[in-house]
């Protein structure tokens, strides 16, 4: 029987795809792999994790292997003490579902996460078997993102790394204090062990592949993680410093932020009636973008006196308002690293400014044509010595000019996808 006609399997899919929606640690693959005579292609462009109610993903089948968990993390819908309906796939069910969905053009790949059933090793072995069936039996060459389970045998992490394109280890909480409060069965060193292992084995693999072109790829799309935002009192500064450390020390590709959705009453958690902090999540993605592409440090954006991001204005504008002594910058002379600090100038437009001013001095009109957002940038630049801002360089005045008009706020579907 076709797996999609099995009521039992569809019920599991409903439960386990629904449970996977709290995991945001997948987005773009960034990996390209040629089809070796089988099914699917892993393309370099992004893959989306949008889940539709009829069982379809835009591009990835995003499911948990199981939501049965031995741990009891207070914030989690899968925790052992929750009365949520439970289910678990078999490895073959995961493989068959992926192939059936792929053949129907519902998806391009798989994002497979899991709670911890019985033990980290048991869970990891099941996931490995499912993905082995896809890769070896079905010859599936599409994108696969796997969740590595902390505490699993390092040999299993290695096997996962050789099968998957991307691997993520969700740290969930950025501090030891929050972990001991909300996830007492988790310890930071154990969570970081697979992150470190993947980082080290990736470095060895890059070296091997330089010497032997036939060497198998190990986690070719890199690793990512997720932090929950708003379940604990951890500040944005703590979250950004943890992200900075992960990027710097373990070369993570992405840190994702997931606004905490209150699911049950617990004195350790925000009230059930409180809204998920989506605006905060959005600002964190903007700050994360500044860390990764604009040369900012977490300590420049926030400090102990101001540990949380402004929700009204984006972090780049806030930085500029706090450092008005650097402005206005002459657009025809400022170095690249300072152009990137101007609100309204993104990486692409900064590069265009540098390139084009080698030929001739840019005019104010030229800036608009090359992508500078002048309604923001005009307060922070001069062009050929002329300041075109219609307000003096004072934080309170500029804040009023740059604040968006009050609207019903809705987060972008493409958080972090661009910044200027
Ligand atoms: S280990 Fe993961 S799945 Fe299990 S309760 Fe904790 S957060 Fe949830």
mmCIF file of C-alpha atoms and ligand atoms in Angstrom, residues 64 66-81 86 113-117 149-150 170 172 182-183 185-186 228, ligand 1:
data_model
loop_
_atom_site.group_PDB
_atom_site.id
_atom_site.type_symbol
_atom_site.label_atom_id
_atom_site.label_comp_id
_atom_site.label_asym_id
_atom_site.label_seq_id
_atom_site.Cartn_x
_atom_site.Cartn_y
_atom_site.Cartn_z
ATOM 1 C CA UNK A 64 10.364 14.739 14.343
ATOM 2 C CA UNK A 66 9.552 10.814 17.653
ATOM 3 C CA UNK A 67 8.097 13.154 20.267
ATOM 4 C CA UNK A 68 8.544 10.609 23.047
ATOM 5 C CA UNK A 69 11.185 12.089 25.308
ATOM 6 C CA UNK A 70 13.011 10.874 28.383
ATOM 7 C CA UNK A 71 13.853 14.459 29.340
ATOM 8 C CA UNK A 72 11.531 16.929 30.973
ATOM 9 C CA UNK A 73 12.617 20.363 29.757
ATOM 10 C CA UNK A 74 10.013 22.702 31.208
ATOM 11 C CA UNK A 75 9.527 24.816 28.047
ATOM 12 C CA UNK A 76 9.085 21.895 25.636
ATOM 13 C CA UNK A 77 5.874 20.406 24.243
ATOM 14 C CA UNK A 78 7.567 16.978 24.028
ATOM 15 C CA UNK A 79 8.751 16.884 27.641
ATOM 16 C CA UNK A 80 8.181 13.616 29.482
ATOM 17 C CA UNK A 81 5.553 15.180 31.759
ATOM 18 C CA UNK A 86 2.826 10.611 21.330
ATOM 19 C CA UNK A 113 14.682 16.294 14.243
ATOM 20 C CA UNK A 114 13.718 14.222 17.256
ATOM 21 C CA UNK A 115 13.012 14.072 20.938
ATOM 22 C CA UNK A 116 15.126 11.579 22.896
ATOM 23 C CA UNK A 117 13.410 8.210 23.029
ATOM 24 C CA UNK A 149 21.366 14.396 19.803
ATOM 25 C CA UNK A 150 23.795 15.532 22.520
ATOM 26 C CA UNK A 170 19.981 22.814 19.534
ATOM 27 C CA UNK A 172 18.012 26.115 23.273
ATOM 28 C CA UNK A 182 14.436 24.727 32.877
ATOM 29 C CA UNK A 183 16.323 21.743 31.490
ATOM 30 C CA UNK A 185 18.913 16.973 32.560
ATOM 31 C CA UNK A 186 21.033 18.951 30.119
ATOM 32 C CA UNK A 228 14.633 29.949 22.513
HETATM 33 S S1 LIG B 1 15.343 16.918 25.249
HETATM 34 FE FE1 LIG B 1 14.511 18.105 23.552
HETATM 35 S S2 LIG B 1 12.614 17.090 22.988
HETATM 36 FE FE2 LIG B 1 13.176 16.324 25.022
HETATM 37 S S3 LIG B 1 12.070 17.633 26.460
HETATM 38 FE FE3 LIG B 1 14.102 18.547 26.181
HETATM 39 S S4 LIG B 1 13.860 20.037 24.498
HETATM 40 FE FE4 LIG B 1 12.078 18.653 24.477
#
